[in-house]
Tab-separated table of C-alpha atoms in Angstrom:
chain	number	residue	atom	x	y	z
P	1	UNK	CA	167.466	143.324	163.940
P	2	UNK	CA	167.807	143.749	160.281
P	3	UNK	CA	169.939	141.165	157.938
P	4	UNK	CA	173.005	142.974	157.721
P	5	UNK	CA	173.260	143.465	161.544
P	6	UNK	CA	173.093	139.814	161.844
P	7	UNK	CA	175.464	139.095	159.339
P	8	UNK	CA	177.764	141.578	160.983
P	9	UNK	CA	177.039	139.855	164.241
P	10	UNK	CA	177.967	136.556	162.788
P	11	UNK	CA	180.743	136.937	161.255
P	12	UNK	CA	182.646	139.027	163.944
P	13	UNK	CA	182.195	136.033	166.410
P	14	UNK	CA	184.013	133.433	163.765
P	15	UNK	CA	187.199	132.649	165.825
P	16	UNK	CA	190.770	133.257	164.540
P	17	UNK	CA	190.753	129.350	163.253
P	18	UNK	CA	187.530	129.910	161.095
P	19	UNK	CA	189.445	132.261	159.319
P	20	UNK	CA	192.708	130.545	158.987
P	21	UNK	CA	190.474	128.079	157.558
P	22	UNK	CA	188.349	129.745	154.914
P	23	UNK	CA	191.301	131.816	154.209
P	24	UNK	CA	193.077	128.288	153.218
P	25	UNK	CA	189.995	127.542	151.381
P	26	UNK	CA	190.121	130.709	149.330
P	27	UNK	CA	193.790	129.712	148.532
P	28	UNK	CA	192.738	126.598	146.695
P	29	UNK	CA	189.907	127.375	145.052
P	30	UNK	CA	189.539	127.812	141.194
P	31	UNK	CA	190.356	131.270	140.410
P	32	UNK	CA	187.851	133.294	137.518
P	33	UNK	CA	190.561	132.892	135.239
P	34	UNK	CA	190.719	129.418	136.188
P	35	UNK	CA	186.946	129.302	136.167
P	36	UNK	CA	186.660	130.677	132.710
P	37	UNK	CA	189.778	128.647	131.442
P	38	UNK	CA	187.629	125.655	132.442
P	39	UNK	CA	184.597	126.172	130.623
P	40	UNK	CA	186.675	127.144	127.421
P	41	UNK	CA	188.172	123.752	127.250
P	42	UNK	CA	184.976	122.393	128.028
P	43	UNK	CA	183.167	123.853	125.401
P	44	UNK	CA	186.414	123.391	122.839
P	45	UNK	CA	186.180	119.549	123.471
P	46	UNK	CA	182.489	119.336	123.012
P	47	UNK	CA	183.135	121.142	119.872
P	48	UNK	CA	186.296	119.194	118.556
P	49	UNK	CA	184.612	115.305	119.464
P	50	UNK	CA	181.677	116.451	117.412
P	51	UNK	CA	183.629	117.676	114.272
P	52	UNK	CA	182.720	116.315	111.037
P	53	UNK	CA	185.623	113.925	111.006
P	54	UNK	CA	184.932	112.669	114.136
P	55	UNK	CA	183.513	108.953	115.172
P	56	UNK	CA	180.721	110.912	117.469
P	57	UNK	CA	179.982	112.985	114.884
P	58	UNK	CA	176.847	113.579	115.396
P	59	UNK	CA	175.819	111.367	118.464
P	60	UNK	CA	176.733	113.344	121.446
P	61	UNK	CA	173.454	114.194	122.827
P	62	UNK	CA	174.732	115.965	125.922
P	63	UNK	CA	178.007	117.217	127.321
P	64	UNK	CA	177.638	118.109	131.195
P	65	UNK	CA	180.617	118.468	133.987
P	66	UNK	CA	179.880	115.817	137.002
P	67	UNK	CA	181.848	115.847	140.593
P	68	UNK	CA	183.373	118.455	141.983
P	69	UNK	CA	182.701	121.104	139.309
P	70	UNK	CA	179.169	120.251	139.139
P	71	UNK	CA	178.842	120.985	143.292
P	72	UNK	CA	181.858	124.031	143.508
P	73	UNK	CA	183.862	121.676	145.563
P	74	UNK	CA	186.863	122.035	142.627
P	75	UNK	CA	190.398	121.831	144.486
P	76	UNK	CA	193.775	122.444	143.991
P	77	UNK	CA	195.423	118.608	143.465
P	78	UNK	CA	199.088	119.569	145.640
P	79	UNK	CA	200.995	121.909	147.793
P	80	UNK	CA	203.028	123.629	145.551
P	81	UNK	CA	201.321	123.374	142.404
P	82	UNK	CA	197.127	124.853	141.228
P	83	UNK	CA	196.691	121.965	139.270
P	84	UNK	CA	192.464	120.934	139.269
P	85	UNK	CA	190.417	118.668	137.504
P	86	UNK	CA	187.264	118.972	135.194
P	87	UNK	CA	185.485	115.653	135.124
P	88	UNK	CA	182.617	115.551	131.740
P	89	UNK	CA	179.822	112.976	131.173
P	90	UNK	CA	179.356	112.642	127.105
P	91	UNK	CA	176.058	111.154	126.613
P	92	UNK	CA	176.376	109.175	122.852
P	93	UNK	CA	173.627	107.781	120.804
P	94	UNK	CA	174.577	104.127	121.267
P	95	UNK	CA	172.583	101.272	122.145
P	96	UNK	CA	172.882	100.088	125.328
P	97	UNK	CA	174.213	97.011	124.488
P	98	UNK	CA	177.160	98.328	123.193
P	99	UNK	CA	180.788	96.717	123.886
P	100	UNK	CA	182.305	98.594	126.732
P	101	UNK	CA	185.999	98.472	125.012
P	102	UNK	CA	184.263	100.032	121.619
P	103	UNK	CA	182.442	102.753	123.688
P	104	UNK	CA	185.646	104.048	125.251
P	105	UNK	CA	187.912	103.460	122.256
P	106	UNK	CA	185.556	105.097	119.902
P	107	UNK	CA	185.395	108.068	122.751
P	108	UNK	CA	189.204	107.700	122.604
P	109	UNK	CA	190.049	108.064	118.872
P	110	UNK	CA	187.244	111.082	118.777
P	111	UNK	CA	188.890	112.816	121.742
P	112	UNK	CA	192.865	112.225	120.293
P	113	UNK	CA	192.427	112.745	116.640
P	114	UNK	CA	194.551	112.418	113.859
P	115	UNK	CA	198.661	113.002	114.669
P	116	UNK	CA	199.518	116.474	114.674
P	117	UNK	CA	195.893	117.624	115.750
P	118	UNK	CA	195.089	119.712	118.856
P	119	UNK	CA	194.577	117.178	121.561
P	120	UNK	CA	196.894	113.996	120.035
P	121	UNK	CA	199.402	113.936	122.302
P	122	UNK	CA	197.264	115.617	125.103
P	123	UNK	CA	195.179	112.547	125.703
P	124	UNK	CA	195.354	109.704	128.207
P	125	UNK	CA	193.455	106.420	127.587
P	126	UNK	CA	191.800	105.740	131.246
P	127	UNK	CA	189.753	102.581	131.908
P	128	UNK	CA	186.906	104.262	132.163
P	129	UNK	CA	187.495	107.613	130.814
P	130	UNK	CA	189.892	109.660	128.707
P	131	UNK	CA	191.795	112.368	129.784
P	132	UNK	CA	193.056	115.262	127.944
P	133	UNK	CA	196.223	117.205	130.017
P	134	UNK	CA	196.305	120.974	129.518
P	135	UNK	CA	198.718	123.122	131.706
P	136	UNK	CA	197.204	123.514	135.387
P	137	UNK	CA	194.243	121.435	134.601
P	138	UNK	CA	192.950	117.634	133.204
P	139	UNK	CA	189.591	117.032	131.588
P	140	UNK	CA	188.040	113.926	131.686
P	141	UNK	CA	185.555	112.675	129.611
P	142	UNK	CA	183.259	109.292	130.245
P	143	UNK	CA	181.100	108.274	127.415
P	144	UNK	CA	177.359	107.002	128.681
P	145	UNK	CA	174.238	106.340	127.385
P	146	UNK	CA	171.161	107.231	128.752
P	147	UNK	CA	168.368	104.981	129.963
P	148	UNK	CA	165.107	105.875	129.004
P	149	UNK	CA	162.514	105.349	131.662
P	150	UNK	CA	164.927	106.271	134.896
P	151	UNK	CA	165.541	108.911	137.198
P	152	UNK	CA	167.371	112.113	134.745
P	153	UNK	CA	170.600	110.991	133.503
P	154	UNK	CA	170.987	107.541	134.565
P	155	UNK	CA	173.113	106.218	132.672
P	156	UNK	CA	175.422	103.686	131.593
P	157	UNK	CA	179.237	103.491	131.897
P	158	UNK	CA	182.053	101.262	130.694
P	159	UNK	CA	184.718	100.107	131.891
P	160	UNK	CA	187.549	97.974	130.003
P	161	UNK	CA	191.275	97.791	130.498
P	162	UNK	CA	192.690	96.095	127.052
P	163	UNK	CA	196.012	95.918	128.918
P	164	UNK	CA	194.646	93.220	130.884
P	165	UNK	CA	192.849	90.524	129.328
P	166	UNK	CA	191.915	89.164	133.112
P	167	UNK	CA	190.136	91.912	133.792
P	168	UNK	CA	186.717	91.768	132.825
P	169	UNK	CA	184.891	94.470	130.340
P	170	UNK	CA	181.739	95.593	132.740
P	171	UNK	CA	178.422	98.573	131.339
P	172	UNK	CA	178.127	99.721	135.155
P	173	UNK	CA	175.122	102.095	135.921
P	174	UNK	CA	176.062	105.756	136.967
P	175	UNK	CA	174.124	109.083	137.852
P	176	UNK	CA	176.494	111.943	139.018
P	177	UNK	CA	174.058	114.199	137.668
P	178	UNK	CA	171.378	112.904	140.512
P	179	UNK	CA	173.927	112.796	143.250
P	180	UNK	CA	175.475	116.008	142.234
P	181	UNK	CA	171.581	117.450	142.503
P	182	UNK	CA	170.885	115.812	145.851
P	183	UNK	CA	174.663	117.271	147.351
P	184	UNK	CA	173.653	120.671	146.494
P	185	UNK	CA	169.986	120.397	147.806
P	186	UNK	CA	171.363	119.291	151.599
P	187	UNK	CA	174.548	121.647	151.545
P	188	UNK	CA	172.896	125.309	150.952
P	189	UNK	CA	175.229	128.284	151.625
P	190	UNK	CA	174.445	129.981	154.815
P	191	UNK	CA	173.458	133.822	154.116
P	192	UNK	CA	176.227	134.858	156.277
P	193	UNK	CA	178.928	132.509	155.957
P	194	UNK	CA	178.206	132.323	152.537
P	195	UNK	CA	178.778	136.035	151.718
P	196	UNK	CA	181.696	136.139	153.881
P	197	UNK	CA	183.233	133.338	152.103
P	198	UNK	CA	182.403	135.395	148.622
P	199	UNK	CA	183.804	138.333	150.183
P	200	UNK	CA	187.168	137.098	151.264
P	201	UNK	CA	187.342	135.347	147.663
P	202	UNK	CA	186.905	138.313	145.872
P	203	UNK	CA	188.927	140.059	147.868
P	204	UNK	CA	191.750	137.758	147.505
P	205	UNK	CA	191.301	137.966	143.394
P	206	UNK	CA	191.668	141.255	143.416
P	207	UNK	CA	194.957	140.947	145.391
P	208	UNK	CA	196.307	138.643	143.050
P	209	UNK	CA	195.497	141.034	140.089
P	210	UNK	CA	197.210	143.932	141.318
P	211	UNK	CA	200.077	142.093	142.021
P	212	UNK	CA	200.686	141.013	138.604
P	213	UNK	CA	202.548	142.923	136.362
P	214	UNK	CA	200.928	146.145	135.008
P	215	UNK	CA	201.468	144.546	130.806
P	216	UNK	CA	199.666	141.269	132.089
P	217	UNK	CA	196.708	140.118	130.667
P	218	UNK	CA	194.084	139.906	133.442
P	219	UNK	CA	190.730	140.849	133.412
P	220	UNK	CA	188.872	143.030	136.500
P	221	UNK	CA	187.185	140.475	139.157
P	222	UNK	CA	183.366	140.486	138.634
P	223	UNK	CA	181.296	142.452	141.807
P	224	UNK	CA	179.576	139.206	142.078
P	225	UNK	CA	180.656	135.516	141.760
P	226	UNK	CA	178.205	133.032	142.814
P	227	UNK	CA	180.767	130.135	142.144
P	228	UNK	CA	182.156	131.803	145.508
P	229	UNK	CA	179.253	131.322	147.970
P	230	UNK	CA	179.300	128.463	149.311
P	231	UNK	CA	178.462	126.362	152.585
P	232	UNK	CA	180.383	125.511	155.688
P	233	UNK	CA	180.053	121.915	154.618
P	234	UNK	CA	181.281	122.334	151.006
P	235	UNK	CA	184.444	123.919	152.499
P	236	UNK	CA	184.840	121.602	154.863
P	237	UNK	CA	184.460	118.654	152.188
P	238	UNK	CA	187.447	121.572	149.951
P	239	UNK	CA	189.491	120.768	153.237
P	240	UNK	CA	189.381	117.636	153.075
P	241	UNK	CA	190.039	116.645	149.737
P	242	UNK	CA	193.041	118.692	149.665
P	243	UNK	CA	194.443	117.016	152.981
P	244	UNK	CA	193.957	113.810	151.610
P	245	UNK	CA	195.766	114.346	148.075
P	246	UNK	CA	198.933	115.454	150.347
P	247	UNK	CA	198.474	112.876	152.911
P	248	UNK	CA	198.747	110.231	150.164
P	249	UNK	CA	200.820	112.173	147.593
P	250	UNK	CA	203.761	111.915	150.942
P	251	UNK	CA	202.965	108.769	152.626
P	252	UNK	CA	200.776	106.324	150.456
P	253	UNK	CA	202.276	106.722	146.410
P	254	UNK	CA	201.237	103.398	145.570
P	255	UNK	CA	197.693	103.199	146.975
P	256	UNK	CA	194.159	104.567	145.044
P	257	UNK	CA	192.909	107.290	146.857
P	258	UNK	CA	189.718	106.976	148.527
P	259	UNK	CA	187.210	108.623	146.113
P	260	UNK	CA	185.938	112.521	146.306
P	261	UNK	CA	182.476	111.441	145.704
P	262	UNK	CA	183.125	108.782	148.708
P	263	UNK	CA	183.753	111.842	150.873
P	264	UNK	CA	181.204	113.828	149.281
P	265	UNK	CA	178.654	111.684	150.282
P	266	UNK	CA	179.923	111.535	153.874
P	267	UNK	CA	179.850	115.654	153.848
P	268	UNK	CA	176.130	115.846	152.212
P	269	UNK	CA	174.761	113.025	154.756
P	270	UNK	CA	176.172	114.567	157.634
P	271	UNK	CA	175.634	118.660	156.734
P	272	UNK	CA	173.824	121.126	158.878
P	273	UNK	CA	174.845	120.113	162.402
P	274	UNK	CA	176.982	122.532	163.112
P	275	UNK	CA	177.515	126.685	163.165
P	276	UNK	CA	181.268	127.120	162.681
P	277	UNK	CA	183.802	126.494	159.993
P	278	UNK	CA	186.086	124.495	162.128
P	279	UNK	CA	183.625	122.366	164.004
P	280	UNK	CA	182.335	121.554	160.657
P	281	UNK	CA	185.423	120.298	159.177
P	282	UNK	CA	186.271	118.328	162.712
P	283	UNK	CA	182.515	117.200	162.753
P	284	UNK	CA	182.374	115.714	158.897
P	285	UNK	CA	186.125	114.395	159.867
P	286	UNK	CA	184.942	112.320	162.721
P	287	UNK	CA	181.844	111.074	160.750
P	288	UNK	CA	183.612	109.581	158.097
P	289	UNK	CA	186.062	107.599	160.739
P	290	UNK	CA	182.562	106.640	162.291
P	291	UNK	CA	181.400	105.209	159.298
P	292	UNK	CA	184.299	103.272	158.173
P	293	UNK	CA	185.078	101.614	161.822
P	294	UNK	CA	181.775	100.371	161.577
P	295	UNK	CA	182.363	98.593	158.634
P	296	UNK	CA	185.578	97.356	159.925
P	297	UNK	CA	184.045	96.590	163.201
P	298	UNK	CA	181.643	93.919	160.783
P	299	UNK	CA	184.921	92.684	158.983
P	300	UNK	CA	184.259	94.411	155.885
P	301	UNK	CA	184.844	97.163	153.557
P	302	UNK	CA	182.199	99.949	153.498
P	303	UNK	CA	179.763	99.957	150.522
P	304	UNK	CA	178.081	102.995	149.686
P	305	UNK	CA	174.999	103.462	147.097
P	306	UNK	CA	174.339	106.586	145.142
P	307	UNK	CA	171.339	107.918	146.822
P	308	UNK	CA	170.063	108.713	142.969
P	309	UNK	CA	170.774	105.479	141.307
P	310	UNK	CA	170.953	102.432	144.112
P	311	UNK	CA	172.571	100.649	141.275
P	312	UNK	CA	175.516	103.212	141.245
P	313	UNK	CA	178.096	101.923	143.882
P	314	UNK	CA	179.888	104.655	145.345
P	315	UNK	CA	182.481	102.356	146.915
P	316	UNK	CA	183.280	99.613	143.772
P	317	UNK	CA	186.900	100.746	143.207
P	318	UNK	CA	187.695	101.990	146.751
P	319	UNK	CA	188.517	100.339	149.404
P	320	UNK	CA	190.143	97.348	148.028
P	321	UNK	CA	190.405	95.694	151.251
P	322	UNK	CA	190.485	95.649	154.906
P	323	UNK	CA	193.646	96.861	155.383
P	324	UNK	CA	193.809	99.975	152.677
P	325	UNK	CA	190.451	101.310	154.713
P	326	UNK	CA	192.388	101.231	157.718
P	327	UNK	CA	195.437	103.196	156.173
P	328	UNK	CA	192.613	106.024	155.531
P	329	UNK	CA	191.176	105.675	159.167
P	330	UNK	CA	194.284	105.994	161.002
P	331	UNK	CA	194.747	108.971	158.873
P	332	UNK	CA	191.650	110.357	159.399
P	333	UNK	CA	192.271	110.234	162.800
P	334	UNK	CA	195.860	111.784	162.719
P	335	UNK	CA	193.747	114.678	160.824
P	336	UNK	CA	191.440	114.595	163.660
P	337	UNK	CA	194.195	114.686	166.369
P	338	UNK	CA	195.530	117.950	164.895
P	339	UNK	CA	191.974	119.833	164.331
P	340	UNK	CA	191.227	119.078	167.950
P	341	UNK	CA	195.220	120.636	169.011
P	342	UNK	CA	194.039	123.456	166.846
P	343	UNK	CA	190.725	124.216	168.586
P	344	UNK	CA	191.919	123.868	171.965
P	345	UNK	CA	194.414	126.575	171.324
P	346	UNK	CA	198.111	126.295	169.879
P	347	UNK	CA	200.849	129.706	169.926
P	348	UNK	CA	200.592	131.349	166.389
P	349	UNK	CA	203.997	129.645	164.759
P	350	UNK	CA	202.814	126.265	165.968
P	351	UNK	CA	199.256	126.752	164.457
P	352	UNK	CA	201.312	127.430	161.099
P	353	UNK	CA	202.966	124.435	161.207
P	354	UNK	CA	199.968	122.012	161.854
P	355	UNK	CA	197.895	123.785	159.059
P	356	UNK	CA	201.291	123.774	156.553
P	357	UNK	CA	201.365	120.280	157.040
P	358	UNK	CA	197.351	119.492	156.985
P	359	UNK	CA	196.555	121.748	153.886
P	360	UNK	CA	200.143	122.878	152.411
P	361	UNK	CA	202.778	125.158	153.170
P	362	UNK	CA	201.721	127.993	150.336
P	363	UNK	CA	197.879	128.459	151.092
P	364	UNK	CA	198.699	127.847	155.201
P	365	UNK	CA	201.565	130.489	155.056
P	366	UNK	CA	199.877	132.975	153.360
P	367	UNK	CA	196.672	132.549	155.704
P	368	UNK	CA	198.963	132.858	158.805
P	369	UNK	CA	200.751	135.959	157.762
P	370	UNK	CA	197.564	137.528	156.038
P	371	UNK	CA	196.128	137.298	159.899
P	372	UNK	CA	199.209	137.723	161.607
P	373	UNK	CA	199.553	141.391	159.308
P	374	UNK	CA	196.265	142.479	160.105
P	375	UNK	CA	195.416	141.334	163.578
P	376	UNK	CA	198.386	140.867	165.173
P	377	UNK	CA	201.156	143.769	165.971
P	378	UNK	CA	204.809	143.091	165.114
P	379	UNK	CA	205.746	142.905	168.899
P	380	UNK	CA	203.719	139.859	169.899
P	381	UNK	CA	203.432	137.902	166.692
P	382	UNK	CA	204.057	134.130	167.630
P	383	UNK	CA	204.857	135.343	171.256
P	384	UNK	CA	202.576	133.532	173.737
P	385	UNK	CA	199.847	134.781	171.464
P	386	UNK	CA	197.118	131.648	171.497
P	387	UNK	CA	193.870	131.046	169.593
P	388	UNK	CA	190.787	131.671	171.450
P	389	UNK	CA	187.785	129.637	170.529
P	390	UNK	CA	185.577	133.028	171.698
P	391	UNK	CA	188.202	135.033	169.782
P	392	UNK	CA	186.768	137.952	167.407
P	393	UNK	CA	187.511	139.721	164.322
P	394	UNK	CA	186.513	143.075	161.983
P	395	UNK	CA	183.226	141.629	159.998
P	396	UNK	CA	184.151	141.775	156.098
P	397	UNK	CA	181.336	144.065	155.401
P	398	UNK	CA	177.569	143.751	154.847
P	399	UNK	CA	175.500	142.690	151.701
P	400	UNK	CA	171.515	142.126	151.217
P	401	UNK	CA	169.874	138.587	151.091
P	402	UNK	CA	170.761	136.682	148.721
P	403	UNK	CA	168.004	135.819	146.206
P	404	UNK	CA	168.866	132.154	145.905
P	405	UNK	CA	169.393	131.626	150.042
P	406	UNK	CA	167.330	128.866	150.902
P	407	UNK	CA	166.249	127.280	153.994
P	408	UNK	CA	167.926	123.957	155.820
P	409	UNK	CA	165.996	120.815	154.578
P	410	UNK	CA	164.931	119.227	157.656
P	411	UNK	CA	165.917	115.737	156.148
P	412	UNK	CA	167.286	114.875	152.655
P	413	UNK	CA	167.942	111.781	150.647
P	414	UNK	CA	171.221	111.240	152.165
P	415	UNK	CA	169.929	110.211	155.706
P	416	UNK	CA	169.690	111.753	159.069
């Protein structure tokens, strides 16, 4: 059997809730323009801190995105709204011994400027960070200083908060360029899933672009977008970041949410145990509620290590205590409750409900009623009609090997 009849054979078995699901997925992703948009303010602030009149001029040795634009696991932040963020490492020619409060204010005043300059009233002073606020998307830059004689890119961070003279000015070590390497390494897209995930992306761009207005300003979607091929696991961790902003954005205001990288670890420890979209997401679900009740089962809070910097605490900010891990387990298992409903089989409006409410009511609608137009005729749509685990649908098409597929690691640095 040659590749594309396997592909073909793969992706017709994917059952009516993998596609609701990577359709959702598609739905929240960063667009090209957003893609592009990205990289121009990226490269426009690594121009603008380094300007003659700048504090840095001159010192930034490296400017390099870190979380989930490093790993392609960029999501939209709300339900109604494509808002994403672009988080930046600027390396600076300091010594190391360098007062945390001066490192971030001197990345501060570079990043603001003078009043009446492009990013004055666009930036944020964080307490670790700065962030500058465009429309639809926030940049934020750390400042760090690489230690010579480590792993690439350790590094250290600062973090001060002049607001509060209790708390106390800590240099914390950091490598999101290590664990960012590591998470790709144990999450490599599947050839098949993988280009049907591309497919359906590309697919949906084009959509969007012809339904904009014939004087607007959009460019033709590339044949190719590798930003778009991605694993059942980096989905799956997509999924779950989005749930969580809206579980917390509607129920839980005034806690911190429980860090992406938190989850990303999770996702990259557990990867490659399953075959199907939806299993995946359930499967990385259930691991992280395994994880956490066995912290609280020891009457603590977990603690997590970057795998590339033992040093780098995953976990320092997040949970606070006892209690605010709980809040996220019994939602995690709420989550869980409704992906299990889902597999087992739920009539079509129903299924539209639970995935409005997991994932948002614009990217869930427009999955259901993509699926409902194509596979479903106008006289039993929502009508006893019920998802089928062993369900089928038309394959997307068939494409050659990828040159960059690669093979399942057999074990990684994130564990078993």
């Amino acid at each position: 059997m040659n590749y594309s009849d396997r592909f073909l054979r793969e992706t017709a078995s994917y059952s009516v809730l993998d596609v609701m699901l990577a359709d959702i997925a598609v739905r929240i992703q960063l667009t090209p323009t957003d893609y592009q948009t990205a990289i121009q303010h990226f490269d426009a602030i690594n121009e603008w801190m380094d300007r003659v009149e700048s504090p840095l001029h001159g010192r930034i040795e490296l400017f390099y995105p870190q979380g989930g634009f490093m790993i392609g696991a960029t999501t939209a932040r709300h339900a109604t709204d494509a808002e994403f963020d672009l988080d930046v490492m600027a390396q600076i020619n300091w010594p190391a011994n360098v007062d945390p409060e001066i490192a971030l204010a001197t990345t501060h005043r570079a990043i603001r400027g003078e009043p009446g300059s492009r990013y004055y009233k666009k930036s944020e002073r964080k307490t670790r960070c700065s962030i500058v606020q465009y429309d639809g998307m926030h940049v934020h830059v750390t400042p760090a200083i690489r230690l010579i004689g480590r792993e690439e890119r350790t590094s250290y961070i600062f973090h001060s908060k002049p607001a509060d003279p209790n708390e106390p000015k800590l240099t914390l070590f950091a490598n999101p360029f290590g664990f960012g390497q590591l998470f790709l390494a144990n999450t490599p897209a599947d050839e098949a899933f993988g280009l049907y995930f591309e497919k359906a992306s590309l697919d949906h761009d084009r959509w969007r672009f012809q339904g904009m207005a014939a004087d607007a300003a959009a460019e033709a979607v590339p044949a190719q977008m590798p930003i778009y091929r991605k694993s059942r696991a980096v989905i799956a961790l997509q999924l779950i970041k989005r749930w969580r902003n809206l579980a917390y954005d509607r129920r839980h205001t005034s806690l911190r949410l429980p860090p992406s990288v938190l989850i990303a670890y999770y996702v990259a420890t557990n990867a490659n145990q399953t075959k199907t979209l939806a299993d995946e997401l359930l499967h990385q679900v259930e691991r992280i509620i395994a994880a956490l009740e066995a912290a609280e089962g020891m009457g603590r809070t977990v603690r997590e290590l970057n795998p590339a910097c033992r040093e780098d605490e995953l976990t320092d900010r997040w949970p606070a205590s006892v209690a605010e891990q709980r809040v996220f387990i019994d939602e995690l298992k709420a989550f869980a409750l409704q992906l299990h409903r889902l597999q087992y089989g739920v009539p079509l409006p129903e299924m539209q409900r639970i995935l409005e409410d997991l994932f948002g009511e614009r990217p869930a609608r427009e999955a259901v009623r993509k699926y409902a137009g194509q596979h479903v005729s106008d006289n039993n749509t929502g009508k006893g009609f019920h998802i089928l685990r062993s369900g089928s649908i038309p394959a997307l098409g068939s494409a050659a090997v990828p040159a960059e597929a690669r093979p399942t690691p057999k074990s990684t640095p994130f564990g078993d």
